[in-house]
PDB file of C-alpha atoms in Angstrom:
ATOM      1  CA  MET A   7     110.541 113.511 122.599  1.00 85.00           C
ATOM      2  CA  ASN A   8     112.408 115.383 119.888  1.00 90.00           C
ATOM      3  CA  THR A   9     113.095 114.750 116.217  1.00 93.00           C
ATOM      4  CA  GLN A  10     116.402 113.010 116.943  1.00 93.00           C
ATOM      5  CA  HIS A  11     114.420 110.458 118.926  1.00 92.00           C
ATOM      6  CA  ILE A  12     112.110 110.020 115.931  1.00 94.00           C
ATOM      7  CA  ILE A  13     115.048 109.460 113.582  1.00 95.00           C
ATOM      8  CA  GLY A  14     116.607 106.981 115.992  1.00 94.00           C
ATOM      9  CA  ALA A  15     113.302 105.109 116.150  1.00 94.00           C
ATOM     10  CA  LEU A  16     113.060 104.999 112.339  1.00 95.00           C
ATOM     11  CA  GLU A  17     116.580 103.575 112.129  1.00 95.00           C
ATOM     12  CA  ALA A  18     115.717 100.896 114.681  1.00 95.00           C
ATOM     13  CA  VAL A  19     112.517  99.987 112.838  1.00 95.00           C
ATOM     14  CA  GLN A  20     114.326  99.609 109.521  1.00 94.00           C
ATOM     15  CA  ALA A  21     116.957  97.322 111.056  1.00 95.00           C
ATOM     16  CA  SER A  22     114.305  95.183 112.749  1.00 95.00           C
ATOM     17  CA  ILE A  23     112.119  94.953 109.651  1.00 93.00           C
ATOM     18  CA  LEU A  24     115.093  93.703 107.639  1.00 92.00           C
ATOM     19  CA  ALA A  25     115.993  91.214 110.367  1.00 93.00           C
ATOM     20  CA  ASN A  26     112.456  89.779 110.205  1.00 89.00           C
ATOM     21  CA  GLU A  27     112.224  89.734 106.404  1.00 86.00           C
ATOM     22  CA  SER A  28     111.785  85.988 105.956  1.00 86.00           C
ATOM     23  CA  GLN A  29     108.983  85.672 108.515  1.00 86.00           C
ATOM     24  CA  ILE A  30     107.033  88.702 107.275  1.00 83.00           C
ATOM     25  CA  GLU A  31     107.344  87.585 103.656  1.00 80.00           C
ATOM     26  CA  SER A  32     106.248  84.054 104.554  1.00 81.00           C
ATOM     27  CA  LEU A  33     103.144  85.339 106.336  1.00 80.00           C
ATOM     28  CA  ASP A  34     102.218  87.570 103.410  1.00 78.00           C
ATOM     29  CA  ARG A  35     102.686  84.782 100.865  1.00 76.00           C
ATOM     30  CA  ALA A  36     100.285  82.661 102.901  1.00 69.00           C
ATOM     31  CA  ILE A  37      97.329  85.067 103.117  1.00 58.00           C
ATOM     32  CA  GLY A  38      98.312  88.401 101.554  1.00 65.00           C
ATOM     33  CA  ASP A  39      99.198  89.918  98.195  1.00 66.00           C
ATOM     34  CA  GLY A  40     102.860  88.958  98.424  1.00 67.00           C
ATOM     35  CA  ASP A  41     104.120  92.536  98.177  1.00 75.00           C
ATOM     36  CA  HIS A  42     103.713  93.671 101.786  1.00 80.00           C
ATOM     37  CA  PHE A  43     107.370  93.326 102.784  1.00 80.00           C
ATOM     38  CA  ILE A  44     108.614  94.943  99.568  1.00 84.00           C
ATOM     39  CA  ASN A  45     106.414  97.977 100.172  1.00 87.00           C
ATOM     40  CA  VAL A  46     107.373  98.304 103.836  1.00 87.00           C
ATOM     41  CA  ARG A  47     111.075  97.984 103.029  1.00 88.00           C
ATOM     42  CA  ARG A  48     110.727 100.621 100.322  1.00 90.00           C
ATOM     43  CA  GLY A  49     109.123 102.956 102.847  1.00 91.00           C
ATOM     44  CA  CYS A  50     111.910 102.371 105.365  1.00 92.00           C
ATOM     45  CA  ASP A  51     114.570 103.001 102.731  1.00 93.00           C
ATOM     46  CA  VAL A  52     113.080 106.297 101.595  1.00 93.00           C
ATOM     47  CA  LEU A  53     112.814 107.550 105.188  1.00 95.00           C
ATOM     48  CA  MET A  54     116.469 106.747 105.772  1.00 95.00           C
ATOM     49  CA  ALA A  55     117.260 108.830 102.704  1.00 95.00           C
ATOM     50  CA  ILE A  56     115.555 111.947 104.117  1.00 95.00           C
ATOM     51  CA  ARG A  57     117.006 111.843 107.638  1.00 95.00           C
ATOM     52  CA  ASP A  58     118.965 115.044 107.038  1.00 95.00           C
ATOM     53  CA  GLU A  59     115.774 116.793 105.908  1.00 96.00           C
ATOM     54  CA  LEU A  60     113.903 115.639 108.999  1.00 96.00           C
ATOM     55  CA  ALA A  61     116.610 116.576 111.514  1.00 96.00           C
ATOM     56  CA  PRO A  62     115.994 120.360 111.726  1.00 96.00           C
ATOM     57  CA  LEU A  63     112.203 120.018 111.840  1.00 96.00           C
ATOM     58  CA  PRO A  64     110.046 120.030 114.977  1.00 96.00           C
ATOM     59  CA  PRO A  65     108.334 116.668 115.643  1.00 97.00           C
ATOM     60  CA  ALA A  66     104.983 117.735 114.176  1.00 97.00           C
ATOM     61  CA  ALA A  67     106.554 118.781 110.888  1.00 97.00           C
ATOM     62  CA  ALA A  68     108.776 115.699 110.841  1.00 97.00           C
ATOM     63  CA  PHE A  69     105.804 113.363 111.221  1.00 97.00           C
ATOM     64  CA  GLY A  70     103.917 115.276 108.532  1.00 96.00           C
ATOM     65  CA  LYS A  71     106.848 115.032 106.123  1.00 96.00           C
ATOM     66  CA  ILE A  72     107.194 111.319 106.847  1.00 96.00           C
ATOM     67  CA  GLY A  73     103.514 110.777 106.071  1.00 95.00           C
ATOM     68  CA  ILE A  74     103.592 112.687 102.783  1.00 93.00           C
ATOM     69  CA  LYS A  75     106.769 110.916 101.688  1.00 93.00           C
ATOM     70  CA  LEU A  76     105.319 107.481 102.432  1.00 92.00           C
ATOM     71  CA  LEU A  77     102.106 108.286 100.578  1.00 90.00           C
ATOM     72  CA  SER A  78     104.088 108.707  97.369  1.00 85.00           C
ATOM     73  CA  THR A  79     106.402 105.760  98.056  1.00 84.00           C
ATOM     74  CA  ILE A  80     104.596 102.763  99.543  1.00 80.00           C
ATOM     75  CA  GLY A  81     102.363 100.896  97.162  1.00 67.00           C
ATOM     76  CA  GLY A  82      99.482  98.572  97.830  1.00 69.00           C
ATOM     77  CA  ALA A  83      96.906  99.010 100.571  1.00 71.00           C
ATOM     78  CA  SER A  84      99.525  99.821 103.218  1.00 76.00           C
ATOM     79  CA  GLY A  85     100.660 103.130 101.730  1.00 80.00           C
ATOM     80  CA  PRO A  86      97.614 105.323 102.406  1.00 88.00           C
ATOM     81  CA  LEU A  87      97.066 103.701 105.806  1.00 89.00           C
ATOM     82  CA  ILE A  88     100.590 104.164 107.142  1.00 91.00           C
ATOM     83  CA  SER A  89     100.746 107.631 105.614  1.00 93.00           C
ATOM     84  CA  SER A  90      97.531 108.678 107.343  1.00 95.00           C
ATOM     85  CA  PHE A  91      98.959 107.473 110.663  1.00 96.00           C
ATOM     86  CA  PHE A  92     101.969 109.797 110.506  1.00 96.00           C
ATOM     87  CA  ILE A  93     100.046 112.760 109.090  1.00 96.00           C
ATOM     88  CA  ALA A  94      97.500 112.511 111.911  1.00 97.00           C
ATOM     89  CA  MET A  95     100.296 112.318 114.473  1.00 97.00           C
ATOM     90  CA  GLY A  96     101.819 115.468 113.025  1.00 97.00           C
ATOM     91  CA  LYS A  97      98.523 117.332 113.186  1.00 97.00           C
ATOM     92  CA  SER A  98      98.023 116.263 116.801  1.00 97.00           C
ATOM     93  CA  LEU A  99     101.450 117.628 117.784  1.00 97.00           C
ATOM     94  CA  ASN A 100     101.177 120.880 115.855  1.00 95.00           C
ATOM     95  CA  GLY A 101     102.657 123.728 117.908  1.00 91.00           C
ATOM     96  CA  VAL A 102     104.323 121.400 120.434  1.00 92.00           C
ATOM     97  CA  ALA A 103     108.084 121.918 120.318  1.00 90.00           C
ATOM     98  CA  GLU A 104     109.056 118.839 122.333  1.00 91.00           C
ATOM     99  CA  PRO A 105     106.119 116.558 123.176  1.00 93.00           C
ATOM    100  CA  ASP A 106     105.991 114.865 126.565  1.00 93.00           C
ATOM    101  CA  ARG A 107     104.882 111.267 127.011  1.00 93.00           C
ATOM    102  CA  ARG A 108     101.183 112.055 127.331  1.00 95.00           C
ATOM    103  CA  GLN A 109     101.192 114.300 124.261  1.00 96.00           C
ATOM    104  CA  PHE A 110     102.960 111.608 122.259  1.00 95.00           C
ATOM    105  CA  ALA A 111     100.431 109.005 123.458  1.00 96.00           C
ATOM    106  CA  THR A 112      97.560 111.255 122.362  1.00 97.00           C
ATOM    107  CA  ALA A 113      99.207 111.679 118.955  1.00 97.00           C
ATOM    108  CA  PHE A 114      99.695 107.924 118.615  1.00 97.00           C
ATOM    109  CA  VAL A 115      96.016 107.349 119.363  1.00 97.00           C
ATOM    110  CA  ALA A 116      95.124 109.959 116.722  1.00 97.00           C
ATOM    111  CA  GLY A 117      97.300 108.121 114.212  1.00 97.00           C
ATOM    112  CA  VAL A 118      95.610 104.811 114.922  1.00 97.00           C
ATOM    113  CA  GLU A 119      92.177 106.431 114.635  1.00 96.00           C
ATOM    114  CA  ALA A 120      93.210 107.769 111.224  1.00 96.00           C
ATOM    115  CA  ILE A 121      94.037 104.238 110.080  1.00 95.00           C
ATOM    116  CA  LYS A 122      90.667 103.008 111.362  1.00 93.00           C
ATOM    117  CA  SER A 123      88.870 105.751 109.463  1.00 92.00           C
ATOM    118  CA  ARG A 124      90.861 105.346 106.260  1.00 90.00           C
ATOM    119  CA  GLY A 125      90.671 101.555 106.232  1.00 84.00           C
ATOM    120  CA  LYS A 126      87.134 101.323 107.604  1.00 87.00           C
ATOM    121  CA  ALA A 127      88.315  98.548 109.923  1.00 86.00           C
ATOM    122  CA  ASP A 128      88.355  97.826 113.633  1.00 88.00           C
ATOM    123  CA  LEU A 129      89.394  95.197 116.152  1.00 89.00           C
ATOM    124  CA  GLY A 130      88.927  91.538 115.322  1.00 86.00           C
ATOM    125  CA  GLU A 131      89.203  91.802 111.537  1.00 86.00           C
ATOM    126  CA  LYS A 132      92.717  90.335 111.210  1.00 86.00           C
ATOM    127  CA  THR A 133      94.572  93.524 110.277  1.00 89.00           C
ATOM    128  CA  MET A 134      97.352  95.686 111.694  1.00 92.00           C
ATOM    129  CA  LEU A 135      94.704  97.340 113.890  1.00 95.00           C
ATOM    130  CA  ASP A 136      94.529  94.217 116.010  1.00 95.00           C
ATOM    131  CA  VAL A 137      97.951  95.229 117.306  1.00 97.00           C
ATOM    132  CA  LEU A 138      97.736  99.003 116.989  1.00 97.00           C
ATOM    133  CA  ILE A 139      94.432  99.576 118.803  1.00 97.00           C
ATOM    134  CA  PRO A 140      95.296  97.644 121.992  1.00 97.00           C
ATOM    135  CA  VAL A 141      98.791  99.142 122.063  1.00 98.00           C
ATOM    136  CA  SER A 142      97.457 102.682 121.612  1.00 97.00           C
ATOM    137  CA  ARG A 143      94.977 102.209 124.451  1.00 97.00           C
ATOM    138  CA  MET A 144      97.628 100.814 126.765  1.00 97.00           C
ATOM    139  CA  LEU A 145     100.063 103.594 125.845  1.00 97.00           C
ATOM    140  CA  GLN A 146      97.477 106.254 126.654  1.00 97.00           C
ATOM    141  CA  ARG A 147      96.653 104.622 130.003  1.00 97.00           C
ATOM    142  CA  LEU A 148     100.261 104.119 131.074  1.00 97.00           C
ATOM    143  CA  ALA A 149     101.222 107.643 130.012  1.00 96.00           C
ATOM    144  CA  ASP A 150      98.313 109.077 132.004  1.00 96.00           C
ATOM    145  CA  GLU A 151      99.374 107.021 135.017  1.00 95.00           C
ATOM    146  CA  GLY A 152     102.959 108.241 134.742  1.00 94.00           C
ATOM    147  CA  ALA A 153     104.427 104.756 134.388  1.00 94.00           C
ATOM    148  CA  PRO A 154     108.247 104.614 134.263  1.00 94.00           C
ATOM    149  CA  LEU A 155     109.542 104.468 130.686  1.00 93.00           C
ATOM    150  CA  ALA A 156     111.155 101.040 131.036  1.00 93.00           C
ATOM    151  CA  GLU A 157     107.943  99.545 132.446  1.00 94.00           C
ATOM    152  CA  LEU A 158     105.840 101.258 129.787  1.00 95.00           C
ATOM    153  CA  CYS A 159     108.032  99.858 127.012  1.00 95.00           C
ATOM    154  CA  GLU A 160     108.007  96.335 128.433  1.00 95.00           C
ATOM    155  CA  GLN A 161     104.220  96.308 128.724  1.00 97.00           C
ATOM    156  CA  LEU A 162     103.716  97.710 125.225  1.00 97.00           C
ATOM    157  CA  THR A 163     106.063  95.113 123.733  1.00 97.00           C
ATOM    158  CA  ALA A 164     104.189  92.309 125.472  1.00 97.00           C
ATOM    159  CA  GLU A 165     100.816  93.719 124.399  1.00 98.00           C
ATOM    160  CA  ALA A 166     101.929  93.975 120.780  1.00 97.00           C
ATOM    161  CA  HIS A 167     103.241  90.409 120.810  1.00 97.00           C
ATOM    162  CA  ARG A 168     100.129  88.959 122.446  1.00 97.00           C
ATOM    163  CA  ASN A 169      97.734  90.641 120.036  1.00 96.00           C
ATOM    164  CA  MET A 170      99.854  89.784 117.001  1.00 94.00           C
ATOM    165  CA  LEU A 171      99.654  86.096 117.934  1.00 94.00           C
ATOM    166  CA  ALA A 172      95.889  86.419 118.488  1.00 94.00           C
ATOM    167  CA  THR A 173      95.354  87.179 114.777  1.00 92.00           C
ATOM    168  CA  ARG A 174      96.186  83.547 114.068  1.00 89.00           C
ATOM    169  CA  ASP A 175      92.756  82.534 115.330  1.00 86.00           C
ATOM    170  CA  MET A 176      90.808  85.260 113.532  1.00 82.00           C
ATOM    171  CA  THR A 177      88.835  85.080 110.312  1.00 76.00           C
ATOM    172  CA  ALA A 178      89.766  88.016 108.094  1.00 67.00           C
ATOM    173  CA  THR A 179      87.012  90.409 107.062  1.00 66.00           C
ATOM    174  CA  LYS A 180      89.258  93.077 105.526  1.00 60.00           C
ATOM    175  CA  GLY A 181      92.090  92.997 103.021  1.00 59.00           C
ATOM    176  CA  ARG A 182      93.308  90.243 100.706  1.00 55.00           C
ATOM    177  CA  ALA A 183      92.953  87.580 103.409  1.00 52.00           C
ATOM    178  CA  SER A 184      89.192  88.193 103.570  1.00 55.00           C
ATOM    179  CA  PHE A 185      88.822  86.355 100.246  1.00 44.00           C
ATOM    180  CA  LEU A 186      90.275  83.209 101.805  1.00 51.00           C
ATOM    181  CA  GLY A 187      87.555  82.824 104.425  1.00 55.00           C
ATOM    182  CA  GLU A 188      88.377  80.116 106.932  1.00 59.00           C
ATOM    183  CA  ARG A 189      91.534  79.208 105.018  1.00 55.00           C
ATOM    184  CA  ALA A 190      93.146  82.263 106.652  1.00 54.00           C
ATOM    185  CA  LEU A 191      92.674  80.656 110.079  1.00 64.00           C
ATOM    186  CA  GLY A 192      95.934  79.459 111.566  1.00 69.00           C
ATOM    187  CA  HIS A 193      97.953  82.228 109.913  1.00 75.00           C
ATOM    188  CA  ILE A 194      99.216  85.378 111.628  1.00 84.00           C
ATOM    189  CA  ASP A 195      98.292  88.595 109.832  1.00 88.00           C
ATOM    190  CA  PRO A 196     101.441  90.005 108.155  1.00 88.00           C
ATOM    191  CA  GLY A 197     100.481  93.621 108.897  1.00 88.00           C
ATOM    192  CA  SER A 198     100.092  92.771 112.569  1.00 92.00           C
ATOM    193  CA  LYS A 199     103.512  91.120 112.563  1.00 93.00           C
ATOM    194  CA  THR A 200     105.093  94.169 110.923  1.00 92.00           C
ATOM    195  CA  CYS A 201     103.514  96.452 113.536  1.00 95.00           C
ATOM    196  CA  GLU A 202     104.686  94.176 116.361  1.00 96.00           C
ATOM    197  CA  VAL A 203     108.229  94.252 114.979  1.00 96.00           C
ATOM    198  CA  ALA A 204     108.155  98.054 114.651  1.00 96.00           C
ATOM    199  CA  ILE A 205     106.683  98.662 118.109  1.00 97.00           C
ATOM    200  CA  THR A 206     109.219  96.328 119.708  1.00 97.00           C
ATOM    201  CA  ALA A 207     112.085  98.098 117.930  1.00 96.00           C
ATOM    202  CA  VAL A 208     110.899 101.546 119.041  1.00 95.00           C
ATOM    203  CA  CYS A 209     110.418 100.362 122.620  1.00 94.00           C
ATOM    204  CA  GLU A 210     113.894  98.837 122.767  1.00 93.00           C
ATOM    205  CA  THR A 211     115.358 102.107 121.504  1.00 92.00           C
ATOM    206  CA  LEU A 212     113.408 104.148 124.064  1.00 87.00           C
ATOM    207  CA  LYS A 213     114.449 101.866 126.936  1.00 79.00           C
ATOM    208  CA  GLU A 214     118.054 102.810 126.202  1.00 76.00           C
ATOM    209  CA  THR A 215     117.205 106.433 127.020  1.00 70.00           C
ATOM    210  CA  ALA A 216     115.408 105.575 130.283  1.00 57.00           C
TER     211      ALA A 216
END
C-alpha cells in the first residue's frame, strides 16, 4: 500500500457517501442528531481538497495529516472519533515506507482500538464499532492467513454489511440514540451504515488492483 492507494480509497469513499446520502440522512433523522451526514460530507470534501498535499507523503504521515485535518473539520461526536482512527493508523505505520497487507491490518486494528478508547464504547452498543470491530478482526485474520486480495475484500464487504444490519435489533447505550431507549429498535445505526458504505467502497477499489 502506498499513498496513491490511500488517495484513491478516499476518492471512492467520497463518491459512495454521496451516492448513499438519502439513506444515511434518513437513518440519522430517525435516531441521531440529524447532522451526521453533513459532518461526514464536510470531512470528505476537505480531504479531497488536500490530495496534492497528501501525495508526496509516506502513508504514516498521510494518515496523520488526514486525522489532524478531520479533527478541525468534522463537527459533532464523529469528529474526534474518526480523527483518532486515522492518527492511530499513522502512528502504527510510522517508519514503514510501503506497508504490506499485514502491517495495514495491524494499523486498522489500532485505529479501531483508538475509537473504542476515545468513545468508551464496544460491541453491541449500536454504534459504528458494531461494524468496525468485526471487520478489523476479520481483516487481521485474513491478512495473517495470506488470503488473496479479492477474497479478502469480498469477505470484509459481507462482514460489514451483516453487522450493519444487525444494529437494527440493538438497543443503543451510547450516543444520541441511547436517549430513545427501545424506540431505537428497528432502526439501523447511521454511523454503522456510513462505515459499511466506506468499507465497501475501499474494498471495491482494492479489488481493481488485485
